[in-house]
Amino acid sequence: MKTMTARDTIKTIKTHYIDGAFVESHGQEVMDIIRPTDGQVIARVTLGDEEDTRRAIGAARRAFATYGLTTKEERASTLRRLHQAVSARIDDLTAAMVEEYGGVVQFARPIVQSGANAFLAAEKGLEELPMTQSWGKTIVTLEPVGVAGLITAWNANALFICLKLASAVAAGCTVVIKPSELSSLQTEVMLECLDAAKLPKGVCNVVIGRGDVVGAELVRNPDVDKISFTGSVAVGERIMRDGAATMKRVTLELGGKSPTILLDDAALDQAIPSALQMAFMNSGQACAAGARLLVPKSRLEEIKRGIRDAMRVYTVGDPADPKTAIGPMVSQKQYEHVQFYIRKGIVEGAEVLAGGEGHPEGFEAGYFVKPTVFINVKNDMTIAQEEIFGPVLCVITYGSEDEAIRIANDSKYGLHASVLGTDLQRAHRVASQIRAGRVVINGMTDDPRAPWGGFKYSGVGREYGRYGIEAFLETRAILES
Ligand code: NAD
């Protein structure tokens, strides 16, 4: 694993991207970017302030006057240019995600790749969307909502930027992006991609900065019409509340505590690896992580044996090594957060089947945790109800199919879920009773045309494909008497 030497230079990032140009930060606060594998400072980033944010909003507002009137074809060409520019930098974006976030390369690369593909998916979505409908003397058109503030989380920053940007520009909106301040290396590459895409000035602006400074200004500013946010429930609630003062449209992509229902007819040699993949993807720092595994009581002993065997694959190590499945947590704070829940689980009476407290042996320097599986978990325990956002899996037993569905739905969240079973008709029947925005059957899969988003506390609104574009549109009817 890379460790810092005296000869390593610390990178500095000092610019935002405003009105088609790289612009020196007006804000002067400097933040360290810390490499999670060893806790070393690898970069210093100068954070933007309200003044930088207002400049970016002004540029987006001016650009909207013309970009808001573009045709479908012009927007499709914008999307293709963005796709090309991001596709050319997949390696750099992946490297930045591995370095500053500790994302394992086996997850980071496909995530960045799907970010690039989001532009093509939006182009398809735009094609499918009827922007004008008419009957009699009535014409109904879909109009861009205006200037959008796009605020992202750190766990897949480049992907979230691409997803939100793709939908927004497809709809004819101009944007100000506020990426996670913990993802500044990825953001720096993204700025170069935006510049390379040669969009009209002001269509896409980026201000690097803190949530309570740059993010709060976007939420407060009357010249911003819409906020699309990915992050925690606490901040999502705040955005909804504070945004109400200027009647902001909001899309909120928030947390999860996703259930995986392993049905009693599942083939365990496939179902268990699938369930673990769902739980431990992105080192468990995934909103969709299948953190609750519901298993039939009657098969518990063989499932425990199967999990112990399958856990051998979940090695902790250098995230840059393609064989590594679990990298470090993003920060010391996140490391402590995961430790808190592992201790809590033990105190509340759950039993550790694998992993446990502390650093894995040989990985004491960074923010590594042990991938942990708890059994004897009751669904009302804290570890089964609250989002841990780390590699911690809770195994919960059920007696009947109805009980499994009841436990799956007994959560404040409803983002993602999964059903594993041999009888597909039955798996679909179970899936259709789960209160979640997405349910996958027999393994993690994706479809960029299918909507993404949550029921309940997991959010408001949808992203991806035409559903994502609709979130950036207003509907106007013109009626002739
Ligand atoms: P966070 O809420 O702390 O931060 C998210 C973003 O909001 C950051 O850019 C942050 O700077 C900004 N922010 C903070 N305070 C703000 C304020 N007052 N006003 C405006 N913006 C503000 O979340 P995080 O720790 O970066 O991400 C982890 C969370 O994100 C988890 O809960 C996870 O489940 C969720 N998440 C959800 C999805 C999804 O698609 N549903 C995807 C990834 C992550």
Short mmCIF file of C-alpha atoms and ligand atoms in Angstrom, two decimals:
data_model
loop_
_atom_site.label_atom_id
_atom_site.label_comp_id
_atom_site.label_asym_id
_atom_site.label_seq_id
_atom_site.Cartn_x
_atom_site.Cartn_y
_atom_site.Cartn_z
CA MET A 1 0.00 0.00 0.00
CA LYS A 2 1.22 3.51 -0.74
CA THR A 3 2.62 5.43 2.21
CA MET A 4 3.67 9.05 2.19
CA THR A 5 7.38 9.81 1.82
CA ALA A 6 9.19 13.10 2.29
CA ARG A 7 9.42 13.41 -1.49
CA ASP A 8 5.64 13.19 -1.99
CA THR A 9 4.24 16.60 -2.69
CA ILE A 10 0.90 17.63 -1.31
CA LYS A 11 -1.43 18.63 -4.09
CA THR A 12 -3.29 21.93 -3.86
CA ILE A 13 -6.73 22.58 -5.32
CA LYS A 14 -7.77 26.22 -5.44
CA THR A 15 -10.20 26.66 -8.28
CA HIS A 16 -13.89 26.35 -8.99
CA TYR A 17 -15.47 26.20 -12.43
CA ILE A 18 -17.70 29.19 -13.08
CA ASP A 19 -19.05 30.62 -16.35
CA GLY A 20 -16.92 28.34 -18.51
CA ALA A 21 -13.61 29.07 -16.75
CA PHE A 22 -11.41 27.85 -13.90
CA VAL A 23 -11.75 30.55 -11.25
CA GLU A 24 -9.62 31.19 -8.13
CA SER A 25 -11.57 30.69 -4.94
CA HIS A 26 -12.87 33.81 -3.18
CA GLY A 27 -13.35 31.69 -0.06
CA GLN A 28 -10.08 31.19 1.81
CA GLU A 29 -10.74 28.30 4.21
CA VAL A 30 -8.32 25.45 3.53
CA MET A 31 -9.22 21.81 4.18
CA ASP A 32 -6.92 18.79 4.20
CA ILE A 33 -7.79 15.76 2.09
CA ILE A 34 -6.67 12.70 4.03
CA ARG A 35 -5.85 9.35 2.46
CA PRO A 36 -7.94 6.78 4.33
CA THR A 37 -5.48 3.91 3.89
CA ASP A 38 -2.86 5.59 6.09
CA GLY A 39 -4.29 8.85 7.46
CA GLN A 40 -1.77 11.00 5.53
CA VAL A 41 -2.62 14.42 4.11
CA ILE A 42 -2.51 14.11 0.32
CA ALA A 43 -4.08 17.38 -0.77
CA ARG A 44 -5.18 20.78 0.47
CA VAL A 45 -8.29 22.28 -0.99
CA THR A 46 -9.37 25.91 -0.76
CA LEU A 47 -13.09 25.95 -0.09
CA GLY A 48 -15.52 28.30 -1.78
CA ASP A 49 -17.78 30.69 0.11
CA GLU A 50 -21.16 32.36 -0.42
CA GLU A 51 -19.62 34.86 -2.86
CA ASP A 52 -18.24 32.04 -5.08
CA THR A 53 -21.64 30.37 -4.91
CA ARG A 54 -23.54 33.52 -5.88
CA ARG A 55 -21.19 34.06 -8.84
CA ALA A 56 -21.89 30.52 -10.02
CA ILE A 57 -25.65 30.95 -9.56
CA GLY A 58 -25.49 34.23 -11.54
CA ALA A 59 -23.66 32.48 -14.40
CA ALA A 60 -26.18 29.63 -14.43
CA ARG A 61 -29.10 32.08 -14.39
CA ARG A 62 -27.69 34.01 -17.39
CA ALA A 63 -27.01 30.80 -19.31
CA PHE A 64 -30.52 29.51 -18.64
CA ALA A 65 -31.96 32.33 -20.76
CA THR A 66 -30.64 30.58 -23.86
CA TYR A 67 -29.95 26.99 -22.79
CA GLY A 68 -33.51 26.70 -21.47
CA LEU A 69 -34.77 27.22 -25.04
CA THR A 70 -32.64 24.53 -26.69
CA THR A 71 -34.18 21.70 -28.69
CA LYS A 72 -34.04 18.01 -27.84
CA GLU A 73 -31.35 17.56 -30.51
CA GLU A 74 -29.15 20.29 -29.02
CA ARG A 75 -29.46 18.77 -25.54
CA ALA A 76 -28.69 15.31 -26.93
CA SER A 77 -25.50 16.69 -28.44
CA THR A 78 -24.56 18.23 -25.05
CA LEU A 79 -25.07 14.80 -23.45
CA ARG A 80 -22.91 13.08 -26.05
CA ARG A 81 -20.11 15.61 -25.53
CA LEU A 82 -20.25 15.06 -21.77
CA HIS A 83 -20.22 11.29 -22.27
CA GLN A 84 -17.13 11.56 -24.44
CA ALA A 85 -15.31 13.88 -22.04
CA VAL A 86 -15.99 11.72 -18.95
CA SER A 87 -15.29 8.44 -20.81
CA ALA A 88 -11.83 9.75 -21.69
CA ARG A 89 -11.02 10.14 -17.97
CA ILE A 90 -12.32 6.87 -16.49
CA ASP A 91 -8.83 5.84 -15.32
CA ASP A 92 -8.16 9.19 -13.61
CA LEU A 93 -11.56 9.30 -11.93
CA THR A 94 -11.14 5.72 -10.71
CA ALA A 95 -7.65 6.47 -9.37
CA ALA A 96 -8.93 9.54 -7.52
CA MET A 97 -11.80 7.56 -5.97
CA VAL A 98 -9.38 4.88 -4.78
CA GLU A 99 -6.86 7.40 -3.42
CA GLU A 100 -9.04 9.92 -1.59
CA TYR A 101 -11.96 7.74 -0.59
CA GLY A 102 -10.43 4.26 -0.36
CA GLY A 103 -13.06 2.85 -2.75
CA VAL A 104 -11.95 -0.61 -3.87
CA VAL A 105 -10.99 -0.56 -7.52
CA GLN A 106 -13.27 -3.55 -8.29
CA PHE A 107 -16.21 -1.31 -7.33
CA ALA A 108 -14.83 2.14 -8.20
CA ARG A 109 -14.20 1.44 -11.88
CA PRO A 110 -17.70 0.17 -12.73
CA ILE A 111 -19.20 3.02 -10.70
CA VAL A 112 -17.26 5.62 -12.67
CA GLN A 113 -18.12 3.79 -15.88
CA SER A 114 -21.83 3.97 -15.05
CA GLY A 115 -21.36 7.69 -14.39
CA ALA A 116 -20.10 8.11 -17.96
CA ASN A 117 -22.96 5.97 -19.27
CA ALA A 118 -25.52 8.08 -17.43
CA PHE A 119 -25.22 10.68 -20.21
CA LEU A 120 -26.19 8.14 -22.86
CA ALA A 121 -29.02 6.82 -20.69
CA ALA A 122 -30.31 10.39 -20.33
CA GLU A 123 -30.12 10.83 -24.10
CA LYS A 124 -32.34 7.74 -24.46
CA GLY A 125 -34.67 8.98 -21.74
CA LEU A 126 -34.98 12.33 -23.50
CA GLU A 127 -35.85 10.59 -26.76
CA GLU A 128 -38.67 8.68 -25.01
CA LEU A 129 -40.12 11.71 -23.27
CA PRO A 130 -42.94 13.46 -25.16
CA MET A 131 -42.08 17.15 -24.51
CA THR A 132 -45.29 18.35 -26.17
CA GLN A 133 -48.75 16.84 -26.16
CA SER A 134 -51.89 18.41 -27.53
CA TRP A 135 -55.59 17.74 -27.97
CA GLY A 136 -58.40 20.05 -29.12
CA LYS A 137 -57.27 23.59 -28.35
CA THR A 138 -54.95 22.54 -25.53
CA ILE A 139 -51.17 22.21 -25.72
CA VAL A 140 -49.17 20.76 -22.83
CA THR A 141 -45.40 21.21 -22.80
CA LEU A 142 -42.63 20.12 -20.47
CA GLU A 143 -40.41 23.05 -19.54
CA PRO A 144 -37.05 23.08 -17.73
CA VAL A 145 -37.46 24.04 -14.09
CA GLY A 146 -34.61 26.58 -14.30
CA VAL A 147 -31.33 26.72 -12.35
CA ALA A 148 -30.62 23.55 -10.38
CA GLY A 149 -28.29 23.09 -7.42
CA LEU A 150 -26.80 19.59 -7.40
CA ILE A 151 -25.38 18.46 -4.04
CA THR A 152 -23.56 15.12 -3.77
CA ALA A 153 -22.32 12.63 -1.15
CA TRP A 154 -18.77 11.25 -0.91
CA ASN A 155 -19.40 7.55 -1.44
CA ALA A 156 -19.71 7.74 -5.25
CA ASN A 157 -19.23 11.44 -5.92
CA ALA A 158 -18.32 11.21 -9.62
CA LEU A 159 -21.33 8.98 -10.34
CA PHE A 160 -23.75 11.31 -8.54
CA ILE A 161 -22.41 14.34 -10.39
CA CYS A 162 -22.85 12.58 -13.73
CA LEU A 163 -26.34 11.25 -12.93
CA LYS A 164 -27.71 14.58 -11.77
CA LEU A 165 -25.96 16.62 -14.44
CA ALA A 166 -27.18 14.28 -17.20
CA SER A 167 -30.83 14.59 -16.14
CA ALA A 168 -30.60 18.34 -15.59
CA VAL A 169 -29.05 19.26 -18.95
CA ALA A 170 -31.35 16.80 -20.75
CA ALA A 171 -34.27 18.76 -19.27
CA GLY A 172 -32.75 22.10 -20.37
CA CYS A 173 -31.66 23.25 -16.91
CA THR A 174 -28.39 24.96 -16.06
CA VAL A 175 -26.62 23.89 -12.90
CA VAL A 176 -24.38 24.71 -9.98
CA ILE A 177 -22.79 21.56 -8.58
CA LYS A 178 -21.64 21.36 -4.96
CA PRO A 179 -19.73 18.09 -4.74
CA SER A 180 -18.86 16.50 -1.43
CA GLU A 181 -15.89 18.40 0.00
CA LEU A 182 -14.33 15.00 0.82
CA SER A 183 -14.17 14.20 -2.91
CA SER A 184 -12.09 17.11 -4.20
CA LEU A 185 -9.62 14.99 -6.19
CA GLN A 186 -12.47 13.40 -8.14
CA THR A 187 -14.07 16.80 -8.54
CA GLU A 188 -10.87 18.27 -9.94
CA VAL A 189 -10.89 15.66 -12.72
CA MET A 190 -14.61 16.30 -13.29
CA LEU A 191 -13.89 20.02 -13.78
CA GLU A 192 -11.42 19.13 -16.52
CA CYS A 193 -14.07 16.89 -18.13
CA LEU A 194 -16.62 19.72 -18.09
CA ASP A 195 -14.12 22.07 -19.65
CA ALA A 196 -13.24 19.50 -22.32
CA ALA A 197 -16.95 19.04 -23.16
CA LYS A 198 -17.05 22.71 -24.27
CA LEU A 199 -20.57 23.41 -23.07
CA PRO A 200 -21.92 26.91 -23.53
CA LYS A 201 -20.61 29.19 -20.76
CA GLY A 202 -22.49 29.02 -17.49
CA VAL A 203 -24.50 25.87 -18.28
CA CYS A 204 -22.50 23.89 -15.77
CA ASN A 205 -20.73 25.48 -12.79
CA VAL A 206 -18.99 23.80 -9.88
CA VAL A 207 -18.15 25.27 -6.48
CA ILE A 208 -16.12 23.13 -4.09
CA GLY A 209 -17.04 23.90 -0.50
CA ARG A 210 -18.74 22.98 2.71
CA GLY A 211 -22.37 21.97 2.92
CA ASP A 212 -23.26 24.57 5.52
CA VAL A 213 -21.70 27.33 3.38
CA VAL A 214 -21.99 26.58 -0.35
CA GLY A 215 -24.82 24.06 0.00
CA ALA A 216 -26.79 26.32 2.31
CA GLU A 217 -26.45 29.26 -0.12
CA LEU A 218 -27.80 27.12 -2.96
CA VAL A 219 -30.76 26.10 -0.81
CA ARG A 220 -31.43 29.68 0.33
CA ASN A 221 -30.86 31.58 -2.93
CA PRO A 222 -34.06 32.61 -4.75
CA ASP A 223 -32.31 32.31 -8.12
CA VAL A 224 -32.02 28.54 -7.65
CA ASP A 225 -35.24 26.78 -8.63
CA LYS A 226 -34.45 23.20 -7.74
CA ILE A 227 -32.17 21.19 -5.46
CA SER A 228 -31.20 17.63 -6.27
CA PHE A 229 -29.46 16.18 -3.25
CA THR A 230 -27.78 12.89 -2.38
CA GLY A 231 -26.78 12.45 1.26
CA SER A 232 -28.01 11.87 4.77
CA VAL A 233 -31.57 12.09 6.10
CA ALA A 234 -30.59 14.85 8.54
CA VAL A 235 -29.33 17.15 5.78
CA GLY A 236 -32.19 16.13 3.47
CA GLU A 237 -34.72 17.22 6.11
CA ARG A 238 -32.95 20.53 6.46
CA ILE A 239 -32.92 21.14 2.70
CA MET A 240 -36.64 20.43 2.48
CA ARG A 241 -37.37 22.76 5.39
CA ASP A 242 -35.04 25.62 4.38
CA GLY A 243 -35.88 25.27 0.69
CA ALA A 244 -39.56 25.85 1.43
CA ALA A 245 -38.83 29.55 2.01
CA THR A 246 -38.16 29.97 -1.73
CA MET A 247 -40.53 27.15 -2.78
CA LYS A 248 -37.66 24.99 -4.07
CA ARG A 249 -38.45 21.83 -5.96
CA VAL A 250 -36.45 19.07 -4.29
CA THR A 251 -35.23 15.61 -5.16
CA LEU A 252 -33.72 13.88 -2.13
CA GLU A 253 -31.74 10.64 -2.41
CA LEU A 254 -31.17 9.63 1.21
CA GLY A 255 -30.22 6.65 3.31
CA GLY A 256 -31.30 3.05 3.53
CA LYS A 257 -31.33 -0.11 5.62
CA SER A 258 -32.10 -2.45 2.79
CA PRO A 259 -33.45 -5.95 3.37
CA THR A 260 -32.40 -9.05 1.47
CA ILE A 261 -35.05 -11.77 1.76
CA LEU A 262 -33.55 -15.20 1.27
CA LEU A 263 -36.55 -17.45 0.55
CA ASP A 264 -36.56 -21.03 1.82
CA ASP A 265 -36.30 -22.48 -1.72
CA ALA A 266 -33.10 -20.51 -2.52
CA ALA A 267 -30.00 -22.38 -3.73
CA LEU A 268 -27.61 -21.37 -0.95
CA ASP A 269 -24.42 -21.74 -3.03
CA GLN A 270 -25.66 -18.81 -5.14
CA ALA A 271 -27.88 -16.98 -2.69
CA ILE A 272 -25.31 -16.52 0.09
CA PRO A 273 -22.57 -14.99 -2.13
CA SER A 274 -25.27 -12.75 -3.63
CA ALA A 275 -26.46 -11.64 -0.19
CA LEU A 276 -22.90 -10.88 0.93
CA GLN A 277 -22.15 -8.97 -2.25
CA MET A 278 -25.24 -6.85 -1.59
CA ALA A 279 -24.15 -6.20 2.00
CA PHE A 280 -20.50 -5.43 1.40
CA MET A 281 -20.52 -3.54 -1.91
CA ASN A 282 -18.42 -0.38 -1.76
CA SER A 283 -17.06 -1.68 1.58
CA GLY A 284 -20.60 -1.34 2.94
CA GLN A 285 -20.54 2.43 2.32
CA ALA A 286 -23.46 2.20 -0.08
CA CYS A 287 -26.95 3.62 0.35
CA ALA A 288 -28.34 0.45 -1.28
CA ALA A 289 -26.27 -1.97 0.84
CA GLY A 290 -28.32 -5.03 1.79
CA ALA A 291 -27.55 -4.56 5.48
CA ARG A 292 -30.36 -6.82 6.79
CA LEU A 293 -30.38 -10.44 5.64
CA LEU A 294 -33.68 -12.17 6.42
CA VAL A 295 -33.32 -15.96 6.46
CA PRO A 296 -35.74 -18.85 7.15
CA LYS A 297 -35.36 -20.13 10.74
CA SER A 298 -35.48 -23.70 9.43
CA ARG A 299 -32.23 -23.26 7.42
CA LEU A 300 -30.26 -21.11 9.88
CA GLU A 301 -27.51 -23.62 10.65
CA GLU A 302 -26.61 -24.31 6.99
CA ILE A 303 -26.82 -20.58 6.24
CA LYS A 304 -24.37 -19.81 9.08
CA ARG A 305 -21.94 -22.40 7.66
CA GLY A 306 -22.41 -20.94 4.15
CA ILE A 307 -21.75 -17.39 5.36
CA ARG A 308 -18.58 -18.42 7.22
CA ASP A 309 -17.27 -20.06 4.01
CA ALA A 310 -18.28 -17.21 1.70
CA MET A 311 -16.74 -14.57 3.99
CA ARG A 312 -13.27 -15.78 2.91
CA VAL A 313 -13.68 -13.69 -0.24
CA TYR A 314 -14.15 -10.50 1.80
CA THR A 315 -10.51 -9.71 2.33
CA VAL A 316 -9.47 -6.33 3.65
CA GLY A 317 -6.58 -4.67 1.87
CA ASP A 318 -5.16 -2.07 -0.47
CA PRO A 319 -8.16 -0.68 -2.39
CA ALA A 320 -5.98 -0.31 -5.50
CA ASP A 321 -5.48 -4.10 -5.61
CA PRO A 322 -8.19 -5.63 -7.84
CA LYS A 323 -8.42 -8.63 -5.48
CA THR A 324 -9.37 -6.48 -2.46
CA ALA A 325 -13.06 -6.59 -1.55
CA ILE A 326 -13.06 -4.29 1.49
CA GLY A 327 -11.16 -1.02 1.67
CA PRO A 328 -10.94 1.48 4.51
CA MET A 329 -13.79 3.70 5.71
CA VAL A 330 -13.64 7.19 4.24
CA SER A 331 -12.59 8.99 7.44
CA GLN A 332 -11.72 8.58 11.11
CA LYS A 333 -15.27 9.78 11.90
CA GLN A 334 -16.77 7.03 9.76
CA TYR A 335 -14.42 4.47 11.35
CA GLU A 336 -15.66 5.51 14.82
CA HIS A 337 -19.27 5.45 13.61
CA VAL A 338 -18.93 1.82 12.47
CA GLN A 339 -17.14 0.82 15.70
CA PHE A 340 -19.94 2.42 17.74
CA TYR A 341 -22.53 0.21 16.01
CA ILE A 342 -20.46 -2.97 16.31
CA ARG A 343 -20.18 -2.35 20.08
CA LYS A 344 -23.89 -1.49 20.25
CA GLY A 345 -24.80 -4.76 18.51
CA ILE A 346 -22.78 -6.77 21.03
CA VAL A 347 -24.28 -4.88 23.99
CA GLU A 348 -27.83 -5.40 22.65
CA GLY A 349 -27.26 -9.16 22.51
CA ALA A 350 -26.47 -9.93 18.87
CA GLU A 351 -23.80 -12.56 18.29
CA VAL A 352 -20.70 -11.95 16.16
CA LEU A 353 -20.39 -14.66 13.49
CA ALA A 354 -17.49 -12.93 11.68
CA GLY A 355 -15.42 -9.80 12.25
CA GLY A 356 -16.01 -7.67 15.34
CA GLU A 357 -14.53 -4.55 16.90
CA GLY A 358 -11.22 -2.88 16.05
CA HIS A 359 -8.86 -2.80 13.09
CA PRO A 360 -8.16 -5.99 11.17
CA GLU A 361 -4.69 -7.34 11.99
CA GLY A 362 -1.98 -5.61 9.95
CA PHE A 363 -4.22 -2.64 9.05
CA GLU A 364 -3.88 -0.47 12.13
CA ALA A 365 -2.72 2.69 10.29
CA GLY A 366 -5.78 3.69 8.26
CA TYR A 367 -9.52 3.59 8.77
CA PHE A 368 -9.96 -0.13 8.11
CA VAL A 369 -12.68 -2.08 9.92
CA LYS A 370 -13.42 -5.80 10.05
CA PRO A 371 -16.25 -6.92 7.77
CA THR A 372 -18.71 -8.08 10.40
CA VAL A 373 -21.68 -10.43 10.39
CA PHE A 374 -24.10 -10.48 13.33
CA ILE A 375 -26.54 -13.33 13.92
CA ASN A 376 -29.35 -13.53 16.51
CA VAL A 377 -30.36 -10.02 15.48
CA LYS A 378 -33.90 -8.84 16.24
CA ASN A 379 -35.30 -6.27 13.85
CA ASP A 380 -35.95 -3.78 16.64
CA MET A 381 -32.27 -3.64 17.65
CA THR A 382 -30.43 -0.41 16.88
CA ILE A 383 -28.08 -2.19 14.44
CA ALA A 384 -31.10 -3.40 12.43
CA GLN A 385 -32.88 -0.04 12.38
CA GLU A 386 -30.16 2.58 11.90
CA GLU A 387 -27.95 3.06 8.85
CA ILE A 388 -24.38 2.04 9.73
CA PHE A 389 -22.82 2.73 6.30
CA GLY A 390 -20.04 0.22 6.77
CA PRO A 391 -19.46 -3.51 6.22
CA VAL A 392 -21.80 -4.76 8.95
CA LEU A 393 -24.48 -7.33 8.12
CA CYS A 394 -27.38 -8.23 10.42
CA VAL A 395 -28.84 -11.73 9.96
CA ILE A 396 -32.46 -11.94 11.14
CA THR A 397 -34.60 -15.10 11.12
CA TYR A 398 -38.23 -15.36 10.04
CA GLY A 399 -40.85 -18.11 10.26
CA SER A 400 -43.15 -17.51 7.28
CA GLU A 401 -43.08 -15.58 3.99
CA ASP A 402 -45.54 -13.06 5.47
CA GLU A 403 -43.30 -12.52 8.45
CA ALA A 404 -40.30 -11.96 6.14
CA ILE A 405 -42.23 -9.27 4.25
CA ARG A 406 -43.37 -7.67 7.50
CA ILE A 407 -39.80 -7.51 8.85
CA ALA A 408 -38.49 -6.17 5.51
CA ASN A 409 -41.02 -3.33 5.66
CA ASP A 410 -40.51 -2.65 9.36
CA SER A 411 -37.98 0.13 8.72
CA LYS A 412 -38.13 3.89 8.39
CA TYR A 413 -36.26 3.44 5.10
CA GLY A 414 -37.37 2.10 1.72
CA LEU A 415 -34.62 2.60 -0.84
CA HIS A 416 -33.64 -0.82 -2.12
CA ALA A 417 -34.38 -4.48 -1.42
CA SER A 418 -33.54 -7.87 -2.76
CA VAL A 419 -35.27 -11.24 -3.00
CA LEU A 420 -33.38 -14.51 -3.49
CA GLY A 421 -35.27 -17.65 -4.44
CA THR A 422 -35.71 -20.39 -7.03
CA ASP A 423 -39.43 -20.01 -7.77
CA LEU A 424 -39.47 -16.77 -9.77
CA GLN A 425 -43.22 -16.29 -9.58
CA ARG A 426 -43.01 -16.44 -5.81
CA ALA A 427 -39.97 -14.11 -5.77
CA HIS A 428 -41.95 -11.56 -7.82
CA ARG A 429 -44.95 -11.91 -5.50
CA VAL A 430 -42.72 -11.13 -2.51
CA ALA A 431 -40.94 -8.28 -4.34
CA SER A 432 -44.26 -6.62 -5.14
CA GLN A 433 -45.09 -6.35 -1.43
CA ILE A 434 -41.90 -4.54 -0.43
CA ARG A 435 -42.16 -0.82 0.24
CA ALA A 436 -38.95 0.23 -1.54
CA GLY A 437 -38.09 2.18 -4.67
CA ARG A 438 -36.13 -0.69 -6.21
CA VAL A 439 -36.28 -4.43 -5.62
CA VAL A 440 -33.80 -6.74 -7.36
CA ILE A 441 -34.40 -10.46 -7.78
CA ASN A 442 -31.56 -12.99 -7.52
CA GLY A 443 -28.60 -10.67 -7.35
CA MET A 444 -27.51 -7.07 -7.68
CA THR A 445 -28.28 -5.64 -11.07
CA ASP A 446 -28.85 -2.25 -12.64
CA ASP A 447 -30.87 -0.75 -15.45
CA PRO A 448 -30.16 2.92 -16.15
CA ARG A 449 -33.67 3.30 -17.61
CA ALA A 450 -35.32 2.10 -14.39
CA PRO A 451 -36.02 4.72 -11.71
CA TRP A 452 -33.87 5.05 -8.59
CA GLY A 453 -35.08 6.57 -5.34
CA GLY A 454 -36.74 5.87 -2.06
CA PHE A 455 -40.02 5.38 -0.22
CA LYS A 456 -40.38 6.83 3.28
CA TYR A 457 -37.20 8.37 4.81
CA SER A 458 -35.10 7.18 1.87
CA GLY A 459 -36.09 10.24 -0.06
CA VAL A 460 -38.34 12.20 -2.35
CA GLY A 461 -38.47 11.82 -6.13
CA ARG A 462 -36.58 9.63 -8.56
CA GLU A 463 -33.40 9.68 -10.64
CA TYR A 464 -32.28 7.72 -13.76
CA GLY A 465 -33.64 7.65 -17.30
CA ARG A 466 -36.80 9.56 -18.15
CA TYR A 467 -37.89 9.59 -14.48
CA GLY A 468 -34.72 11.49 -13.61
CA ILE A 469 -35.32 14.03 -16.38
CA GLU A 470 -38.95 14.55 -15.29
CA ALA A 471 -37.62 15.68 -11.91
CA PHE A 472 -36.10 18.74 -13.65
CA LEU A 473 -39.24 19.68 -15.59
CA GLU A 474 -42.35 21.77 -15.02
CA THR A 475 -45.57 21.18 -16.93
CA ARG A 476 -47.25 24.06 -18.77
CA ALA A 477 -50.68 23.97 -20.43
CA ILE A 478 -51.77 26.54 -23.01
CA LEU A 479 -55.52 26.61 -23.65
CA GLU A 480 -57.31 28.59 -26.31
CA SER A 481 -60.93 29.55 -25.65
P1 NAD B 1 -24.21 14.34 4.14
O1 NAD B 1 -25.67 14.56 4.22
O2 NAD B 1 -23.38 14.60 5.33
O3 NAD B 1 -23.58 15.23 2.97
C1 NAD B 1 -24.07 15.17 1.65
C2 NAD B 1 -23.79 16.50 0.96
O4 NAD B 1 -24.58 17.51 1.59
C3 NAD B 1 -22.34 16.96 1.05
O5 NAD B 1 -21.96 17.54 -0.18
C4 NAD B 1 -22.39 18.00 2.15
O6 NAD B 1 -21.37 18.97 2.05
C5 NAD B 1 -23.76 18.63 1.89
N1 NAD B 1 -24.35 19.36 3.02
C6 NAD B 1 -24.09 19.20 4.34
N2 NAD B 1 -24.81 20.10 5.07
C7 NAD B 1 -25.55 20.83 4.19
C8 NAD B 1 -26.50 21.88 4.32
N3 NAD B 1 -26.81 22.40 5.51
N4 NAD B 1 -27.08 22.37 3.20
C9 NAD B 1 -26.78 21.86 1.99
N5 NAD B 1 -25.87 20.87 1.79
C10 NAD B 1 -25.27 20.34 2.89
O7 NAD B 1 -24.04 12.83 3.62
P2 NAD B 1 -22.69 12.04 3.36
O8 NAD B 1 -22.10 11.68 4.67
O9 NAD B 1 -21.86 12.76 2.36
O10 NAD B 1 -23.24 10.73 2.61
C11 NAD B 1 -23.70 9.62 3.27
C12 NAD B 1 -25.21 9.54 3.23
O11 NAD B 1 -25.68 9.66 1.88
C13 NAD B 1 -25.76 8.22 3.71
O12 NAD B 1 -26.87 8.44 4.53
C14 NAD B 1 -26.18 7.52 2.44
O13 NAD B 1 -27.18 6.55 2.59
C15 NAD B 1 -26.64 8.64 1.61
N6 NAD B 1 -26.60 8.27 0.19
C16 NAD B 1 -27.79 8.10 -0.49
C17 NAD B 1 -27.77 7.70 -1.83
C18 NAD B 1 -29.05 7.48 -2.61
O14 NAD B 1 -28.97 7.37 -3.83
N7 NAD B 1 -30.20 7.39 -1.98
C19 NAD B 1 -26.55 7.48 -2.45
C20 NAD B 1 -25.38 7.67 -1.72
C21 NAD B 1 -25.41 8.08 -0.41
#
